[in-house]
Amino acid sequence: PPARFDIVTIFPEYLEPLRASLLGKASARGLVEIRVHNLREWTHDVHRTVDDAPYGGGPGMVMKPDVWGAALDDVCPGGALLVVPSPAGRPFSQATAQRWAKERHLVFACGRYEGIDQRVIDDAARRMRVEEVSIGDYVLIGGEVATMVMIESVARLRPGVLGNAHSHQDDSFSDGLLEGPSYTRPHSWRGLDVPEVLLSGDHMRVDRWRREQSLLRTAARRPELLESAELGPADHALLAE
Ligand SMILES: Nc1ccccc1-c1cnco1
């Protein structure tokens, strides 16, 4: 049965890229089902108002509870998992993607930066699971781009979506270290040569070199990952150099 992704947004055109390329093909093949809903369909007034000034004052606008409540009543049957992208959310990670890949039905509520009236989330939590999630510590205009990031990382884990090209150990994060440098032909390009170890045909040597590159890159760019990675004595010796 296809995994279903429903997205509620005031910028439906923002989600068009999900119809293109890989995910477009996957949905054409019935592996996933992506449906985009325009929040304004649930507005009550002639101006199709979706937000209003915040109680307590302050900058920006807050999205109206009655409009969102009507939309989620229609879009979220019982049993769906409601995802609310938010800068104040719990951090999204590959572990989150793995967990969500098991879900039949995910609904994404795309709100603006100042947020959605809290009662929408409190009311939804009475009848479904709700997760407020951040994709990183930077400010976006709304939740649409975060939603595309999360849908891509979840959909690619669904069987058949990536064809057999999908490497099952998950890229950079399989052993907790960053992926090192990659090379392909030609072996010399603009005066830059591929490290000769990779042309040696000595697989033990190649594997060891790749491990060293991952360790050095992780130490340089993401030292905090080293604490949770499984390092052997050779790894510690290299990092102590
Ligand atoms: N900045 C935002 C504004 C609106 C909705 C989500 C976000 C967000 C999600 N992850 C980081 O930021």
PDB file of C-alpha atoms and ligand atoms in Angstrom:
ATOM      1  CA  PRO A   1       0.000   0.000   0.000  1.00  0.00           C
ATOM      2  CA  PRO A   2       1.426   3.424  -0.879  1.00  0.00           C
ATOM      3  CA  ALA A   3       2.607   5.708   1.867  1.00  0.00           C
ATOM      4  CA  ARG A   4       0.452   8.798   1.816  1.00  0.00           C
ATOM      5  CA  PHE A   5       1.778  12.324   2.299  1.00  0.00           C
ATOM      6  CA  ASP A   6      -0.781  15.110   2.705  1.00  0.00           C
ATOM      7  CA  ILE A   7       0.486  18.694   2.815  1.00  0.00           C
ATOM      8  CA  VAL A   8      -1.579  21.702   3.865  1.00  0.00           C
ATOM      9  CA  THR A   9      -0.069  25.045   2.786  1.00  0.00           C
ATOM     10  CA  ILE A  10      -0.911  28.546   1.563  1.00  0.00           C
ATOM     11  CA  PHE A  11       1.818  28.127  -1.088  1.00  0.00           C
ATOM     12  CA  PRO A  12       0.787  24.933  -2.935  1.00  0.00           C
ATOM     13  CA  GLU A  13       2.999  25.824  -5.891  1.00  0.00           C
ATOM     14  CA  TYR A  14       6.010  25.617  -3.555  1.00  0.00           C
ATOM     15  CA  LEU A  15       5.516  21.854  -3.371  1.00  0.00           C
ATOM     16  CA  GLU A  16       5.539  21.321  -7.159  1.00  0.00           C
ATOM     17  CA  PRO A  17       9.144  19.958  -7.084  1.00  0.00           C
ATOM     18  CA  LEU A  18       7.789  16.903  -5.260  1.00  0.00           C
ATOM     19  CA  ARG A  19       5.966  16.011  -8.459  1.00  0.00           C
ATOM     20  CA  ALA A  20       9.129  16.137 -10.499  1.00  0.00           C
ATOM     21  CA  SER A  21      11.828  13.531 -11.016  1.00  0.00           C
ATOM     22  CA  LEU A  22      12.325  10.721  -8.563  1.00  0.00           C
ATOM     23  CA  LEU A  23       9.396  11.311  -6.282  1.00  0.00           C
ATOM     24  CA  GLY A  24       7.194  12.108  -9.247  1.00  0.00           C
ATOM     25  CA  LYS A  25       8.034   8.731 -10.745  1.00  0.00           C
ATOM     26  CA  ALA A  26       7.520   6.980  -7.425  1.00  0.00           C
ATOM     27  CA  SER A  27       4.054   8.449  -7.083  1.00  0.00           C
ATOM     28  CA  ALA A  28       3.292   7.631 -10.725  1.00  0.00           C
ATOM     29  CA  ARG A  29       4.227   4.034  -9.871  1.00  0.00           C
ATOM     30  CA  GLY A  30       1.897   4.085  -6.891  1.00  0.00           C
ATOM     31  CA  LEU A  31       4.691   3.712  -4.361  1.00  0.00           C
ATOM     32  CA  VAL A  32       3.837   6.970  -2.653  1.00  0.00           C
ATOM     33  CA  GLU A  33       0.846   9.276  -2.836  1.00  0.00           C
ATOM     34  CA  ILE A  34       1.464  12.996  -2.407  1.00  0.00           C
ATOM     35  CA  ARG A  35      -1.490  15.343  -2.089  1.00  0.00           C
ATOM     36  CA  VAL A  36      -1.184  19.108  -1.664  1.00  0.00           C
ATOM     37  CA  HIS A  37      -4.043  21.136  -0.178  1.00  0.00           C
ATOM     38  CA  ASN A  38      -4.441  24.910  -0.228  1.00  0.00           C
ATOM     39  CA  LEU A  39      -5.288  26.084   3.280  1.00  0.00           C
ATOM     40  CA  ARG A  40      -7.374  28.904   1.827  1.00  0.00           C
ATOM     41  CA  GLU A  41      -9.987  26.352   0.792  1.00  0.00           C
ATOM     42  CA  TRP A  42     -11.007  26.304   4.455  1.00  0.00           C
ATOM     43  CA  THR A  43     -11.250  30.055   5.002  1.00  0.00           C
ATOM     44  CA  HIS A  44     -14.660  31.547   5.764  1.00  0.00           C
ATOM     45  CA  ASP A  45     -14.393  35.110   4.527  1.00  0.00           C
ATOM     46  CA  VAL A  46     -14.346  36.755   1.145  1.00  0.00           C
ATOM     47  CA  HIS A  47     -10.735  37.832   1.688  1.00  0.00           C
ATOM     48  CA  ARG A  48      -9.742  34.238   2.521  1.00  0.00           C
ATOM     49  CA  THR A  49      -7.943  35.378   5.685  1.00  0.00           C
ATOM     50  CA  VAL A  50      -5.573  32.821   7.208  1.00  0.00           C
ATOM     51  CA  ASP A  51      -3.827  34.867   9.895  1.00  0.00           C
ATOM     52  CA  ASP A  52      -4.347  37.635  12.433  1.00  0.00           C
ATOM     53  CA  ALA A  53      -2.430  39.750  14.940  1.00  0.00           C
ATOM     54  CA  PRO A  54      -0.943  37.930  17.945  1.00  0.00           C
ATOM     55  CA  TYR A  55      -2.642  38.212  21.343  1.00  0.00           C
ATOM     56  CA  GLY A  56      -0.212  39.940  23.686  1.00  0.00           C
ATOM     57  CA  GLY A  57       1.181  42.004  20.821  1.00  0.00           C
ATOM     58  CA  GLY A  58       4.532  41.536  19.106  1.00  0.00           C
ATOM     59  CA  PRO A  59       5.681  41.369  15.505  1.00  0.00           C
ATOM     60  CA  GLY A  60       4.216  39.282  12.721  1.00  0.00           C
ATOM     61  CA  MET A  61       0.982  37.375  12.402  1.00  0.00           C
ATOM     62  CA  VAL A  62      -0.352  34.101  13.789  1.00  0.00           C
ATOM     63  CA  MET A  63      -2.324  31.614  11.693  1.00  0.00           C
ATOM     64  CA  LYS A  64      -5.984  31.362  12.692  1.00  0.00           C
ATOM     65  CA  PRO A  65      -7.153  28.304  14.668  1.00  0.00           C
ATOM     66  CA  ASP A  66     -10.579  27.975  13.067  1.00  0.00           C
ATOM     67  CA  VAL A  67      -9.171  27.803   9.525  1.00  0.00           C
ATOM     68  CA  TRP A  68      -6.528  25.233  10.460  1.00  0.00           C
ATOM     69  CA  GLY A  69      -9.013  23.284  12.562  1.00  0.00           C
ATOM     70  CA  ALA A  70     -11.406  22.955   9.620  1.00  0.00           C
ATOM     71  CA  ALA A  71      -8.566  21.909   7.294  1.00  0.00           C
ATOM     72  CA  LEU A  72      -7.142  19.264   9.617  1.00  0.00           C
ATOM     73  CA  ASP A  73     -10.648  17.893  10.323  1.00  0.00           C
ATOM     74  CA  ASP A  74     -10.917  17.146   6.599  1.00  0.00           C
ATOM     75  CA  VAL A  75      -7.327  16.106   5.865  1.00  0.00           C
ATOM     76  CA  CYS A  76      -6.420  14.096   8.965  1.00  0.00           C
ATOM     77  CA  PRO A  77      -8.372  10.928   9.540  1.00  0.00           C
ATOM     78  CA  GLY A  78      -7.718   9.204  12.825  1.00  0.00           C
ATOM     79  CA  GLY A  79      -4.406   7.367  12.786  1.00  0.00           C
ATOM     80  CA  ALA A  80      -2.469   9.877  10.749  1.00  0.00           C
ATOM     81  CA  LEU A  81       0.729  11.340  12.141  1.00  0.00           C
ATOM     82  CA  LEU A  82       0.589  15.137  12.027  1.00  0.00           C
ATOM     83  CA  VAL A  83       3.955  16.811  11.435  1.00  0.00           C
ATOM     84  CA  VAL A  84       4.271  20.529  12.137  1.00  0.00           C
ATOM     85  CA  PRO A  85       7.577  21.966  10.874  1.00  0.00           C
ATOM     86  CA  SER A  86       8.692  24.595  13.356  1.00  0.00           C
ATOM     87  CA  PRO A  87      11.899  26.361  14.393  1.00  0.00           C
ATOM     88  CA  ALA A  88      10.835  25.471  17.942  1.00  0.00           C
ATOM     89  CA  GLY A  89      10.446  21.779  17.132  1.00  0.00           C
ATOM     90  CA  ARG A  90      12.480  18.733  18.131  1.00  0.00           C
ATOM     91  CA  PRO A  91      15.417  18.153  15.772  1.00  0.00           C
ATOM     92  CA  PHE A  92      14.676  16.074  12.671  1.00  0.00           C
ATOM     93  CA  SER A  93      17.284  13.388  11.983  1.00  0.00           C
ATOM     94  CA  GLN A  94      17.798  10.252   9.938  1.00  0.00           C
ATOM     95  CA  ALA A  95      16.380   8.355  12.920  1.00  0.00           C
ATOM     96  CA  THR A  96      13.177  10.382  12.580  1.00  0.00           C
ATOM     97  CA  ALA A  97      13.056   9.581   8.865  1.00  0.00           C
ATOM     98  CA  GLN A  98      13.545   5.868   9.574  1.00  0.00           C
ATOM     99  CA  ARG A  99      10.721   5.926  12.124  1.00  0.00           C
ATOM    100  CA  TRP A 100       8.350   7.858   9.861  1.00  0.00           C
ATOM    101  CA  ALA A 101       9.101   5.571   6.900  1.00  0.00           C
ATOM    102  CA  LYS A 102       6.998   2.948   8.716  1.00  0.00           C
ATOM    103  CA  GLU A 103       3.964   5.262   8.839  1.00  0.00           C
ATOM    104  CA  ARG A 104       1.095   4.769   6.385  1.00  0.00           C
ATOM    105  CA  HIS A 105      -0.087   8.365   6.449  1.00  0.00           C
ATOM    106  CA  LEU A 106       1.815  11.551   7.222  1.00  0.00           C
ATOM    107  CA  VAL A 107       0.172  14.982   7.223  1.00  0.00           C
ATOM    108  CA  PHE A 108       2.361  18.100   7.102  1.00  0.00           C
ATOM    109  CA  ALA A 109       0.938  21.407   8.363  1.00  0.00           C
ATOM    110  CA  CYS A 110       3.010  24.174   6.791  1.00  0.00           C
ATOM    111  CA  GLY A 111       2.790  27.305   8.905  1.00  0.00           C
ATOM    112  CA  ARG A 112       4.464  30.679   8.677  1.00  0.00           C
ATOM    113  CA  TYR A 113       7.442  31.625  10.847  1.00  0.00           C
ATOM    114  CA  GLU A 114       5.381  33.265  13.603  1.00  0.00           C
ATOM    115  CA  GLY A 115       3.460  30.034  13.832  1.00  0.00           C
ATOM    116  CA  ILE A 116       0.036  28.536  14.061  1.00  0.00           C
ATOM    117  CA  ASP A 117      -2.272  29.214  17.031  1.00  0.00           C
ATOM    118  CA  GLN A 118      -1.163  26.724  19.704  1.00  0.00           C
ATOM    119  CA  ARG A 119      -4.717  25.463  20.186  1.00  0.00           C
ATOM    120  CA  VAL A 120      -4.620  23.864  16.725  1.00  0.00           C
ATOM    121  CA  ILE A 121      -1.844  21.573  17.919  1.00  0.00           C
ATOM    122  CA  ASP A 122      -3.442  21.025  21.331  1.00  0.00           C
ATOM    123  CA  ASP A 123      -6.767  20.120  19.714  1.00  0.00           C
ATOM    124  CA  ALA A 124      -5.180  17.824  17.115  1.00  0.00           C
ATOM    125  CA  ALA A 125      -3.246  16.033  19.865  1.00  0.00           C
ATOM    126  CA  ARG A 126      -6.578  14.949  21.346  1.00  0.00           C
ATOM    127  CA  ARG A 127      -7.153  12.558  18.419  1.00  0.00           C
ATOM    128  CA  MET A 128      -3.839  11.938  16.654  1.00  0.00           C
ATOM    129  CA  ARG A 129      -0.090  11.878  17.205  1.00  0.00           C
ATOM    130  CA  VAL A 130       1.472  15.301  16.615  1.00  0.00           C
ATOM    131  CA  GLU A 131       5.200  16.081  16.217  1.00  0.00           C
ATOM    132  CA  GLU A 132       6.636  19.580  15.982  1.00  0.00           C
ATOM    133  CA  VAL A 133       9.948  19.227  14.165  1.00  0.00           C
ATOM    134  CA  SER A 134      12.856  21.480  13.194  1.00  0.00           C
ATOM    135  CA  ILE A 135      15.194  20.679  10.307  1.00  0.00           C
ATOM    136  CA  GLY A 136      17.908  22.978  11.650  1.00  0.00           C
ATOM    137  CA  ASP A 137      18.761  26.187  13.435  1.00  0.00           C
ATOM    138  CA  TYR A 138      18.054  28.760  10.767  1.00  0.00           C
ATOM    139  CA  VAL A 139      15.042  30.883   9.930  1.00  0.00           C
ATOM    140  CA  LEU A 140      12.774  29.996   7.002  1.00  0.00           C
ATOM    141  CA  ILE A 141       9.716  31.892   5.748  1.00  0.00           C
ATOM    142  CA  GLY A 142       7.416  28.932   6.292  1.00  0.00           C
ATOM    143  CA  GLY A 143       7.294  25.175   6.700  1.00  0.00           C
ATOM    144  CA  GLU A 144       7.111  24.271   2.996  1.00  0.00           C
ATOM    145  CA  VAL A 145      10.812  23.794   2.324  1.00  0.00           C
ATOM    146  CA  ALA A 146      11.241  21.893   5.603  1.00  0.00           C
ATOM    147  CA  THR A 147       8.359  19.649   4.523  1.00  0.00           C
ATOM    148  CA  MET A 148      10.047  18.880   1.193  1.00  0.00           C
ATOM    149  CA  VAL A 149      13.292  18.012   2.962  1.00  0.00           C
ATOM    150  CA  MET A 150      11.488  15.631   5.283  1.00  0.00           C
ATOM    151  CA  ILE A 151       9.324  14.020   2.609  1.00  0.00           C
ATOM    152  CA  GLU A 152      12.377  13.377   0.426  1.00  0.00           C
ATOM    153  CA  SER A 153      14.308  11.743   3.274  1.00  0.00           C
ATOM    154  CA  VAL A 154      11.316   9.577   4.272  1.00  0.00           C
ATOM    155  CA  ALA A 155      10.125   8.632   0.761  1.00  0.00           C
ATOM    156  CA  ARG A 156      13.593   7.454  -0.322  1.00  0.00           C
ATOM    157  CA  LEU A 157      13.476   4.845   2.461  1.00  0.00           C
ATOM    158  CA  ARG A 158      10.274   3.320   1.111  1.00  0.00           C
ATOM    159  CA  PRO A 159      10.908   0.103  -0.813  1.00  0.00           C
ATOM    160  CA  GLY A 160      11.175   0.628  -4.564  1.00  0.00           C
ATOM    161  CA  VAL A 161      11.310   4.400  -4.534  1.00  0.00           C
ATOM    162  CA  LEU A 162      14.991   4.627  -5.395  1.00  0.00           C
ATOM    163  CA  GLY A 163      15.157   1.412  -7.373  1.00  0.00           C
ATOM    164  CA  ASN A 164      18.051  -0.811  -6.392  1.00  0.00           C
ATOM    165  CA  ALA A 165      20.395   2.170  -6.530  1.00  0.00           C
ATOM    166  CA  HIS A 166      19.441   2.819  -2.934  1.00  0.00           C
ATOM    167  CA  SER A 167      22.421   2.049  -0.728  1.00  0.00           C
ATOM    168  CA  HIS A 168      20.837   0.472   2.307  1.00  0.00           C
ATOM    169  CA  GLN A 169      23.411   1.578   4.834  1.00  0.00           C
ATOM    170  CA  ASP A 170      22.515   5.215   5.020  1.00  0.00           C
ATOM    171  CA  ASP A 171      25.318   7.146   3.385  1.00  0.00           C
ATOM    172  CA  SER A 172      27.274   9.436   5.700  1.00  0.00           C
ATOM    173  CA  PHE A 173      25.691   8.141   8.839  1.00  0.00           C
ATOM    174  CA  SER A 174      26.161   4.395   8.604  1.00  0.00           C
ATOM    175  CA  ASP A 175      29.113   4.203  11.036  1.00  0.00           C
ATOM    176  CA  GLY A 176      28.429   7.559  12.620  1.00  0.00           C
ATOM    177  CA  LEU A 177      31.166   9.287  10.640  1.00  0.00           C
ATOM    178  CA  LEU A 178      31.032  11.628   7.652  1.00  0.00           C
ATOM    179  CA  GLU A 179      31.635  10.262   4.176  1.00  0.00           C
ATOM    180  CA  GLY A 180      35.136  11.046   2.883  1.00  0.00           C
ATOM    181  CA  PRO A 181      36.053  12.340  -0.612  1.00  0.00           C
ATOM    182  CA  SER A 182      34.933  10.522  -3.772  1.00  0.00           C
ATOM    183  CA  TYR A 183      36.607  10.347  -7.196  1.00  0.00           C
ATOM    184  CA  THR A 184      35.866   9.071 -10.668  1.00  0.00           C
ATOM    185  CA  ARG A 185      37.492   9.272 -14.123  1.00  0.00           C
ATOM    186  CA  PRO A 186      39.679  10.894 -15.437  1.00  0.00           C
ATOM    187  CA  HIS A 187      42.451  10.076 -12.958  1.00  0.00           C
ATOM    188  CA  SER A 188      44.110  13.425 -13.708  1.00  0.00           C
ATOM    189  CA  TRP A 189      41.943  16.537 -14.125  1.00  0.00           C
ATOM    190  CA  ARG A 190      43.127  20.148 -14.243  1.00  0.00           C
ATOM    191  CA  GLY A 191      46.416  19.024 -12.774  1.00  0.00           C
ATOM    192  CA  LEU A 192      44.673  17.263  -9.857  1.00  0.00           C
ATOM    193  CA  ASP A 193      45.284  13.529  -9.522  1.00  0.00           C
ATOM    194  CA  VAL A 194      43.167  10.898  -7.813  1.00  0.00           C
ATOM    195  CA  PRO A 195      44.945   9.606  -4.644  1.00  0.00           C
ATOM    196  CA  GLU A 196      46.978   6.684  -5.927  1.00  0.00           C
ATOM    197  CA  VAL A 197      45.775   4.346  -3.160  1.00  0.00           C
ATOM    198  CA  LEU A 198      42.392   4.248  -4.940  1.00  0.00           C
ATOM    199  CA  LEU A 199      44.024   2.958  -8.135  1.00  0.00           C
ATOM    200  CA  SER A 200      46.086   0.359  -6.279  1.00  0.00           C
ATOM    201  CA  GLY A 201      43.540  -2.444  -6.349  1.00  0.00           C
ATOM    202  CA  ASP A 202      44.543  -3.189  -2.737  1.00  0.00           C
ATOM    203  CA  HIS A 203      41.091  -3.302  -1.109  1.00  0.00           C
ATOM    204  CA  MET A 204      42.406  -3.515   2.432  1.00  0.00           C
ATOM    205  CA  ARG A 205      44.484  -0.401   1.821  1.00  0.00           C
ATOM    206  CA  VAL A 206      41.567   1.388   0.146  1.00  0.00           C
ATOM    207  CA  ASP A 207      39.216   0.595   3.042  1.00  0.00           C
ATOM    208  CA  ARG A 208      41.765   1.772   5.584  1.00  0.00           C
ATOM    209  CA  TRP A 209      42.425   4.984   3.659  1.00  0.00           C
ATOM    210  CA  ARG A 210      38.690   5.694   3.356  1.00  0.00           C
ATOM    211  CA  ARG A 211      38.229   5.161   7.096  1.00  0.00           C
ATOM    212  CA  GLU A 212      41.082   7.579   7.801  1.00  0.00           C
ATOM    213  CA  GLN A 213      39.553  10.182   5.478  1.00  0.00           C
ATOM    214  CA  SER A 214      36.181   9.848   7.220  1.00  0.00           C
ATOM    215  CA  LEU A 215      37.796  10.222  10.635  1.00  0.00           C
ATOM    216  CA  LEU A 216      39.875  13.259   9.635  1.00  0.00           C
ATOM    217  CA  ARG A 217      36.905  14.943   7.946  1.00  0.00           C
ATOM    218  CA  THR A 218      34.626  14.236  10.911  1.00  0.00           C
ATOM    219  CA  ALA A 219      37.234  15.549  13.369  1.00  0.00           C
ATOM    220  CA  ALA A 220      37.590  18.713  11.282  1.00  0.00           C
ATOM    221  CA  ARG A 221      33.911  19.398  10.494  1.00  0.00           C
ATOM    222  CA  ARG A 222      31.756  17.574  13.070  1.00  0.00           C
ATOM    223  CA  PRO A 223      33.957  16.703  16.085  1.00  0.00           C
ATOM    224  CA  GLU A 224      30.889  16.131  18.226  1.00  0.00           C
ATOM    225  CA  LEU A 225      30.033  13.066  16.117  1.00  0.00           C
ATOM    226  CA  LEU A 226      33.271  11.375  17.223  1.00  0.00           C
ATOM    227  CA  GLU A 227      31.914  10.874  20.741  1.00  0.00           C
ATOM    228  CA  SER A 228      29.087   8.617  19.557  1.00  0.00           C
ATOM    229  CA  ALA A 229      31.053   6.862  16.786  1.00  0.00           C
ATOM    230  CA  GLU A 230      32.573   3.451  17.441  1.00  0.00           C
ATOM    231  CA  LEU A 231      36.313   4.084  17.267  1.00  0.00           C
ATOM    232  CA  GLY A 232      39.005   1.425  17.491  1.00  0.00           C
ATOM    233  CA  PRO A 233      42.603   1.840  18.695  1.00  0.00           C
ATOM    234  CA  ALA A 234      43.797   2.551  15.150  1.00  0.00           C
ATOM    235  CA  ASP A 235      41.204   5.322  14.878  1.00  0.00           C
ATOM    236  CA  HIS A 236      42.356   6.911  18.142  1.00  0.00           C
ATOM    237  CA  ALA A 237      45.991   6.623  17.058  1.00  0.00           C
ATOM    238  CA  LEU A 238      45.256   8.438  13.794  1.00  0.00           C
ATOM    239  CA  LEU A 239      43.297  11.221  15.534  1.00  0.00           C
ATOM    240  CA  ALA A 240      46.090  11.652  18.099  1.00  0.00           C
ATOM    241  CA  GLU A 241      48.644  12.322  15.318  1.00  0.00           C
TER     242      GLU A 241
HETATM  243  N1  LIG B   1      11.978  28.536  10.295  1.00  0.00           N
HETATM  244  C1  LIG B   1      10.723  27.955  10.102  1.00  0.00           C
HETATM  245  C2  LIG B   1       9.602  28.748   9.832  1.00  0.00           C
HETATM  246  C3  LIG B   1       8.351  28.135   9.633  1.00  0.00           C
HETATM  247  C4  LIG B   1       8.238  26.761   9.691  1.00  0.00           C
HETATM  248  C5  LIG B   1       9.356  25.971   9.942  1.00  0.00           C
HETATM  249  C6  LIG B   1      10.597  26.556  10.147  1.00  0.00           C
HETATM  250  C7  LIG B   1      11.757  25.700  10.424  1.00  0.00           C
HETATM  251  C8  LIG B   1      11.764  24.309  10.451  1.00  0.00           C
HETATM  252  N2  LIG B   1      13.018  23.917  10.720  1.00  0.00           N
HETATM  253  C9  LIG B   1      13.766  25.021  10.858  1.00  0.00           C
HETATM  254  O1  LIG B   1      12.998  26.137  10.666  1.00  0.00           O
END
